[in-house]
Short mmCIF file of C-alpha atoms in Angstrom, two decimals:
data_model
loop_
_atom_site.label_atom_id
_atom_site.label_comp_id
_atom_site.label_asym_id
_atom_site.label_seq_id
_atom_site.Cartn_x
_atom_site.Cartn_y
_atom_site.Cartn_z
CA UNK A 1 0.00 0.00 0.00
CA UNK A 2 1.29 3.46 -0.88
CA UNK A 3 2.28 5.65 2.06
CA UNK A 4 -0.04 8.40 3.17
CA UNK A 5 1.30 11.94 3.05
CA UNK A 6 -0.47 15.15 4.03
CA UNK A 7 -2.01 16.75 0.97
CA UNK A 8 -1.24 20.29 2.07
CA UNK A 9 1.91 21.29 0.16
CA UNK A 10 4.92 22.70 1.90
CA UNK A 11 6.44 25.66 0.09
CA UNK A 12 9.90 26.92 -0.65
CA UNK A 13 9.58 30.39 -2.18
CA UNK A 14 7.21 30.09 -5.13
CA UNK A 15 7.77 26.34 -5.35
CA UNK A 16 5.26 23.98 -3.76
CA UNK A 17 6.47 20.49 -2.84
CA UNK A 18 3.67 17.95 -2.60
CA UNK A 19 3.21 14.18 -2.62
CA UNK A 20 2.91 12.19 -5.83
CA UNK A 21 -0.52 12.10 -7.46
CA UNK A 22 -2.05 10.04 -10.21
CA UNK A 23 -1.13 11.57 -13.56
CA UNK A 24 2.16 13.09 -12.40
CA UNK A 25 4.07 10.71 -14.66
CA UNK A 26 2.30 12.18 -17.68
CA UNK A 27 2.84 15.73 -16.41
CA UNK A 28 6.56 15.10 -15.97
CA UNK A 29 6.82 13.66 -19.48
CA UNK A 30 5.62 17.03 -20.78
CA UNK A 31 8.33 19.07 -19.07
CA UNK A 32 11.40 16.81 -18.83
CA UNK A 33 13.68 16.24 -21.83
CA UNK A 34 14.03 12.76 -23.27
CA UNK A 35 16.52 10.59 -21.36
CA UNK A 36 20.01 10.87 -22.81
CA UNK A 37 21.10 7.31 -22.04
CA UNK A 38 19.82 3.93 -20.84
CA UNK A 39 21.25 4.77 -17.40
CA UNK A 40 19.23 7.98 -17.22
CA UNK A 41 16.15 6.14 -18.43
CA UNK A 42 16.53 3.58 -15.64
CA UNK A 43 17.00 6.35 -13.05
CA UNK A 44 13.90 8.18 -14.24
CA UNK A 45 11.89 5.00 -13.69
CA UNK A 46 12.22 5.79 -9.97
CA UNK A 47 9.90 8.78 -10.44
CA UNK A 48 6.68 6.88 -9.87
CA UNK A 49 3.97 6.28 -7.31
CA UNK A 50 5.42 5.66 -3.84
CA UNK A 51 5.33 2.04 -2.73
CA UNK A 52 6.62 -0.55 -0.32
CA UNK A 53 8.34 -3.11 -2.58
CA UNK A 54 10.84 -1.73 -3.18
CA UNK A 55 10.33 0.92 -0.52
CA UNK A 56 10.04 4.20 -2.42
CA UNK A 57 9.07 7.76 -1.52
CA UNK A 58 8.37 10.36 -4.21
CA UNK A 59 7.65 14.09 -4.12
CA UNK A 60 6.74 16.56 -6.85
CA UNK A 61 7.51 20.26 -7.37
CA UNK A 62 4.75 22.55 -8.61
CA UNK A 63 4.89 26.19 -9.69
CA UNK A 64 1.62 27.94 -10.47
CA UNK A 65 -0.18 24.58 -10.61
CA UNK A 66 2.30 23.23 -13.17
CA UNK A 67 4.47 20.20 -12.35
CA UNK A 68 8.11 21.20 -12.89
CA UNK A 69 10.08 18.36 -11.32
CA UNK A 70 10.17 15.39 -8.98
CA UNK A 71 12.48 13.46 -6.68
CA UNK A 72 12.46 9.91 -5.38
CA UNK A 73 14.36 7.92 -2.80
CA UNK A 74 14.24 4.14 -3.03
CA UNK A 75 15.58 1.08 -1.26
CA UNK A 76 18.37 -0.76 -3.03
CA UNK A 77 17.93 -4.53 -2.62
CA UNK A 78 21.23 -5.45 -4.26
CA UNK A 79 23.32 -2.84 -2.40
CA UNK A 80 21.29 -2.05 0.74
CA UNK A 81 23.85 0.14 2.52
CA UNK A 82 22.73 3.14 0.46
CA UNK A 83 19.42 4.23 -1.04
CA UNK A 84 18.97 5.35 -4.63
CA UNK A 85 17.94 8.96 -5.08
CA UNK A 86 16.98 10.73 -8.28
CA UNK A 87 16.05 14.38 -8.85
CA UNK A 88 14.93 15.96 -12.12
CA UNK A 89 13.70 19.48 -12.82
CA UNK A 90 12.40 21.04 -16.02
CA UNK A 91 15.31 22.84 -17.76
CA UNK A 92 13.72 26.31 -17.50
CA UNK A 93 13.32 25.95 -13.71
CA UNK A 94 16.84 24.81 -12.91
CA UNK A 95 19.28 26.80 -10.77
CA UNK A 96 16.41 28.30 -8.78
CA UNK A 97 16.58 26.02 -5.74
CA UNK A 98 13.90 23.62 -6.97
CA UNK A 99 16.24 20.63 -7.12
CA UNK A 100 17.57 21.26 -3.62
CA UNK A 101 14.02 21.59 -2.25
CA UNK A 102 13.00 18.35 -3.93
CA UNK A 103 16.00 16.45 -2.58
CA UNK A 104 15.42 17.68 0.96
CA UNK A 105 11.72 16.82 0.75
CA UNK A 106 12.37 13.33 -0.58
CA UNK A 107 14.83 12.60 2.23
CA UNK A 108 12.31 13.98 4.75
CA UNK A 109 9.65 11.65 3.34
CA UNK A 110 11.90 8.72 4.24
CA UNK A 111 11.93 9.61 7.94
CA UNK A 112 10.65 6.78 10.07
CA UNK A 113 11.10 4.17 7.32
CA UNK A 114 13.88 1.69 6.63
CA UNK A 115 15.41 4.36 4.36
CA UNK A 116 15.90 6.77 7.26
CA UNK A 117 19.58 7.47 7.91
CA UNK A 118 20.94 5.54 4.96
CA UNK A 119 23.60 6.93 2.70
CA UNK A 120 22.43 8.08 -0.74
CA UNK A 121 23.54 7.04 -4.18
CA UNK A 122 22.84 8.62 -7.57
CA UNK A 123 23.98 8.11 -11.15
CA UNK A 124 24.62 10.80 -13.77
CA UNK A 125 26.17 11.01 -17.22
CA UNK A 126 29.88 11.54 -16.75
CA UNK A 127 29.94 14.47 -19.18
CA UNK A 128 26.94 16.28 -17.68
CA UNK A 129 28.47 19.30 -15.90
CA UNK A 130 25.10 20.63 -14.73
CA UNK A 131 24.01 17.43 -13.00
CA UNK A 132 27.50 16.96 -11.61
CA UNK A 133 27.67 20.46 -10.18
CA UNK A 134 24.24 20.08 -8.59
CA UNK A 135 25.05 16.72 -6.99
CA UNK A 136 28.38 17.87 -5.60
CA UNK A 137 26.81 21.07 -4.25
CA UNK A 138 24.44 18.84 -2.27
CA UNK A 139 27.34 17.01 -0.67
CA UNK A 140 27.68 14.07 -3.06
CA UNK A 141 31.14 12.78 -3.97
CA UNK A 142 32.28 10.60 -6.87
CA UNK A 143 32.40 6.88 -6.07
CA UNK A 144 33.39 5.51 -9.46
CA UNK A 145 32.89 6.06 -13.16
CA UNK A 146 31.61 3.39 -15.52
CA UNK A 147 32.51 3.25 -19.19
CA UNK A 148 30.59 1.34 -21.83
CA UNK A 149 33.08 0.45 -24.54
CA UNK A 150 32.76 -1.06 -28.00
CA UNK A 151 35.74 -3.28 -28.87
CA UNK A 152 36.31 -3.83 -32.59
CA UNK A 153 36.25 -7.32 -34.02
CA UNK A 154 39.76 -8.75 -34.09
CA UNK A 155 41.10 -5.93 -31.91
CA UNK A 156 43.20 -8.30 -29.82
CA UNK A 157 44.63 -10.18 -32.76
CA UNK A 158 46.00 -13.64 -32.05
CA UNK A 159 46.12 -13.34 -28.26
CA UNK A 160 45.51 -16.77 -26.77
CA UNK A 161 45.21 -18.43 -30.17
CA UNK A 162 47.74 -21.11 -29.25
CA UNK A 163 45.85 -21.81 -26.02
CA UNK A 164 42.50 -22.88 -27.41
CA UNK A 165 42.43 -25.78 -24.98
CA UNK A 166 42.17 -23.29 -22.08
CA UNK A 167 38.84 -21.91 -23.33
CA UNK A 168 35.71 -23.60 -22.00
CA UNK A 169 32.33 -22.62 -23.43
CA UNK A 170 29.84 -23.38 -20.69
CA UNK A 171 26.21 -23.13 -19.66
CA UNK A 172 25.26 -20.08 -17.59
CA UNK A 173 23.97 -22.37 -14.88
CA UNK A 174 27.47 -23.69 -14.27
CA UNK A 175 28.52 -23.81 -10.62
CA UNK A 176 32.10 -22.92 -11.60
CA UNK A 177 30.90 -19.81 -13.46
CA UNK A 178 28.58 -18.76 -10.65
CA UNK A 179 31.29 -19.14 -8.01
CA UNK A 180 33.77 -17.17 -10.13
CA UNK A 181 31.21 -14.44 -10.78
CA UNK A 182 30.20 -14.24 -7.11
CA UNK A 183 33.75 -13.72 -5.87
CA UNK A 184 34.51 -11.19 -8.60
CA UNK A 185 31.29 -9.23 -8.02
CA UNK A 186 31.97 -8.95 -4.29
CA UNK A 187 35.51 -7.72 -4.93
CA UNK A 188 34.69 -5.10 -7.57
CA UNK A 189 31.82 -3.72 -5.49
CA UNK A 190 33.80 -3.28 -2.28
CA UNK A 191 33.12 0.49 -2.32
CA UNK A 192 29.38 -0.14 -2.34
CA UNK A 193 28.99 -3.60 -0.79
CA UNK A 194 26.38 -5.95 -2.16
CA UNK A 195 23.85 -7.73 0.00
CA UNK A 196 24.88 -11.25 0.99
CA UNK A 197 23.76 -13.66 -1.73
CA UNK A 198 23.77 -17.43 -1.95
CA UNK A 199 25.22 -19.05 -5.06
CA UNK A 200 21.67 -19.65 -6.24
CA UNK A 201 20.75 -16.01 -5.76
CA UNK A 202 23.83 -14.86 -7.68
CA UNK A 203 22.87 -17.09 -10.57
CA UNK A 204 19.25 -15.95 -10.56
CA UNK A 205 20.14 -12.25 -10.38
CA UNK A 206 22.95 -12.16 -12.94
CA UNK A 207 23.32 -15.40 -14.87
CA UNK A 208 19.83 -16.75 -15.49
CA UNK A 209 17.71 -16.65 -18.61
CA UNK A 210 15.45 -14.14 -16.84
CA UNK A 211 18.50 -11.88 -16.37
CA UNK A 212 19.15 -12.08 -20.11
CA UNK A 213 22.24 -14.29 -19.91
CA UNK A 214 22.44 -16.73 -22.78
CA UNK A 215 26.06 -17.82 -23.07
CA UNK A 216 29.26 -17.98 -21.08
CA UNK A 217 32.91 -18.88 -21.36
CA UNK A 218 35.63 -19.58 -18.83
CA UNK A 219 39.40 -19.34 -19.19
CA UNK A 220 40.91 -22.31 -17.37
CA UNK A 221 44.68 -22.56 -17.90
CA UNK A 222 46.36 -25.92 -17.54
CA UNK A 223 47.38 -26.79 -14.01
CA UNK A 224 49.90 -29.45 -13.01
CA UNK A 225 47.45 -31.37 -10.85
CA UNK A 226 44.51 -31.13 -13.28
CA UNK A 227 45.84 -33.11 -16.19
CA UNK A 228 43.54 -33.24 -19.18
CA UNK A 229 40.36 -32.61 -17.18
CA UNK A 230 39.54 -28.95 -17.81
CA UNK A 231 36.86 -29.02 -15.10
CA UNK A 232 39.59 -29.43 -12.47
CA UNK A 233 41.51 -26.37 -13.60
CA UNK A 234 41.20 -23.01 -11.81
CA UNK A 235 39.06 -20.31 -13.44
CA UNK A 236 41.13 -17.18 -14.08
CA UNK A 237 38.70 -15.18 -16.24
CA UNK A 238 35.09 -15.36 -17.40
CA UNK A 239 32.70 -13.75 -19.85
CA UNK A 240 28.92 -13.83 -19.96
CA UNK A 241 26.97 -12.78 -23.04
CA UNK A 242 23.55 -11.18 -22.84
CA UNK A 243 20.69 -11.01 -25.28
CA UNK A 244 20.30 -7.60 -26.84
CA UNK A 245 17.07 -5.68 -26.37
CA UNK A 246 15.69 -3.45 -29.07
CA UNK A 247 15.73 0.21 -28.05
CA UNK A 248 11.97 0.50 -27.84
CA UNK A 249 11.72 -2.68 -25.74
CA UNK A 250 14.35 -1.41 -23.31
CA UNK A 251 12.55 1.93 -23.00
CA UNK A 252 9.22 0.29 -22.20
CA UNK A 253 10.87 -2.02 -19.69
CA UNK A 254 12.58 0.84 -17.88
CA UNK A 255 9.48 3.03 -17.89
CA UNK A 256 7.39 0.25 -16.38
CA UNK A 257 10.07 -1.06 -14.04
CA UNK A 258 9.26 -1.94 -10.45
CA UNK A 259 12.94 -2.37 -9.68
CA UNK A 260 15.75 -0.01 -8.84
CA UNK A 261 18.61 0.63 -11.30
CA UNK A 262 21.13 -1.95 -10.14
CA UNK A 263 18.61 -4.78 -10.41
CA UNK A 264 19.59 -4.64 -14.09
CA UNK A 265 23.21 -3.59 -13.96
CA UNK A 266 23.59 -3.86 -17.71
CA UNK A 267 22.56 -0.36 -18.68
CA UNK A 268 24.32 -0.71 -22.03
CA UNK A 269 21.74 -3.06 -23.53
CA UNK A 270 20.94 -0.90 -26.57
CA UNK A 271 24.27 0.85 -27.04
CA UNK A 272 26.36 -1.49 -29.11
CA UNK A 273 24.54 -1.76 -32.38
CA UNK A 274 22.85 -4.79 -33.88
CA UNK A 275 26.07 -6.70 -34.62
CA UNK A 276 27.79 -6.32 -31.27
CA UNK A 277 27.85 -8.98 -28.58
CA UNK A 278 27.25 -7.65 -25.08
CA UNK A 279 29.59 -9.15 -22.51
CA UNK A 280 30.23 -8.94 -18.81
CA UNK A 281 33.91 -9.75 -18.43
CA UNK A 282 35.89 -10.39 -15.29
CA UNK A 283 39.40 -11.29 -14.22
CA UNK A 284 39.13 -13.70 -11.30
CA UNK A 285 42.79 -13.66 -10.31
CA UNK A 286 43.72 -10.14 -11.44
CA UNK A 287 45.87 -11.39 -14.32
CA UNK A 288 45.81 -9.45 -17.57
CA UNK A 289 47.04 -12.15 -19.96
CA UNK A 290 44.22 -14.62 -19.45
CA UNK A 291 41.54 -11.92 -19.62
CA UNK A 292 43.05 -10.60 -22.84
CA UNK A 293 43.12 -14.10 -24.33
CA UNK A 294 39.50 -14.77 -23.41
CA UNK A 295 38.21 -11.49 -24.85
CA UNK A 296 40.32 -12.03 -27.97
CA UNK A 297 38.75 -15.42 -28.60
CA UNK A 298 35.24 -14.02 -28.16
CA UNK A 299 35.78 -11.00 -30.44
CA UNK A 300 37.48 -12.62 -33.42
CA UNK A 301 34.58 -12.12 -35.82
CA UNK A 302 32.22 -9.66 -34.12
CA UNK A 303 32.66 -6.52 -32.01
CA UNK A 304 31.80 -6.76 -28.34
CA UNK A 305 30.43 -4.23 -25.88
CA UNK A 306 31.65 -4.31 -22.28
CA UNK A 307 30.80 -2.23 -19.22
CA UNK A 308 33.71 -1.59 -16.87
CA UNK A 309 34.07 0.62 -13.81
CA UNK A 310 37.34 2.29 -12.89
CA UNK A 311 37.37 0.11 -9.75
CA UNK A 312 37.92 -2.93 -11.99
CA UNK A 313 41.67 -2.52 -12.31
CA UNK A 314 42.55 -5.36 -14.68
CA UNK A 315 39.52 -4.88 -16.91
CA UNK A 316 40.12 -1.11 -17.06
CA UNK A 317 43.79 -1.61 -17.94
CA UNK A 318 42.81 -3.83 -20.87
CA UNK A 319 40.36 -1.22 -22.15
CA UNK A 320 42.98 1.53 -21.83
CA UNK A 321 45.26 -0.45 -24.14
CA UNK A 322 42.51 -0.85 -26.72
CA UNK A 323 41.37 2.76 -26.50
CA UNK A 324 44.94 3.98 -26.90
CA UNK A 325 45.40 1.83 -29.99
CA UNK A 326 42.18 3.09 -31.58
CA UNK A 327 40.60 -0.38 -31.68
CA UNK A 328 37.91 0.48 -29.14
CA UNK A 329 35.71 3.48 -28.45
CA UNK A 330 33.66 4.73 -25.53
CA UNK A 331 29.93 4.65 -26.27
CA UNK A 332 28.93 6.39 -23.06
CA UNK A 333 30.10 6.87 -19.50
CA UNK A 334 28.32 7.61 -16.26
CA UNK A 335 29.41 8.43 -12.75
CA UNK A 336 27.99 7.04 -9.51
CA UNK A 337 28.06 9.54 -6.65
CA UNK A 338 27.29 8.98 -2.98
CA UNK A 339 26.47 11.01 0.08
CA UNK A 340 26.95 9.17 3.34
CA UNK A 341 25.58 10.21 6.74
CA UNK A 342 27.79 12.52 8.75
CA UNK A 343 29.49 11.10 11.82
#
């Protein structure tokens, strides 16, 4: 059941902040510009009717009876130490204190709920100076930047070609894959810790058919005690491919979402073009050579799109090499910022 909020608006100057009402989604669509990226589209999906699953509180800004912006704060099931927050204001009303009033009101709406006192997290386009200046003025600081990169077919040449026996194409339900992914995910999200997950929950959230995963590969170099049995070899790198969504399908899904942004971490679903394979790649042991070999084998004939944060040291180093050589290009980048409670 949606929370009850007093209908009498509070005011900040000429701006009235009130609770969400039926039809506000349509009113916002009239005054907000089209989302500039899949990440922004997913964030805007938070601006919806308040609810309890996930726990969400939403407020709306009105000037002269016209809706000019909204803000939402929402629980984050995958990373529960911080709540998602999103603020948007019509371009002509920006820099007038509306955004600040919305943010303060949204946080106030969370008082007395499980969101009360949590740190906040938001996501903006990395090259958006206006959104960045606003967030930092409200006390947010950069946590990490994520780049979505298109790697050209054949960009890594013959890397790993002589080691074809180390490549294992495997089902996404594989225990070895799930264990490798789980350890990697925990490590690369140390700055924003994930909720404890069982192996089954990891597979369901990230590696299942429902999550869009439809293929996987492991790099398992020969080990002295493994012999010819590749299943006994250690996993040093992995890649998971995901089914592409058409742009219009992704937009509908995000607009109707009842989940928060990180419940579908792959915000690059429509960025790579029809012929690109979308991959999540990970170095399990931090070694560059095996990750390079794996990506090389998977990008021989078709380009691949990968999403890498600057916290992922090995993966980022590989992309830097490819970007420097001109065999990869950045499709988009976004920055995650956080504001943690004082003291």
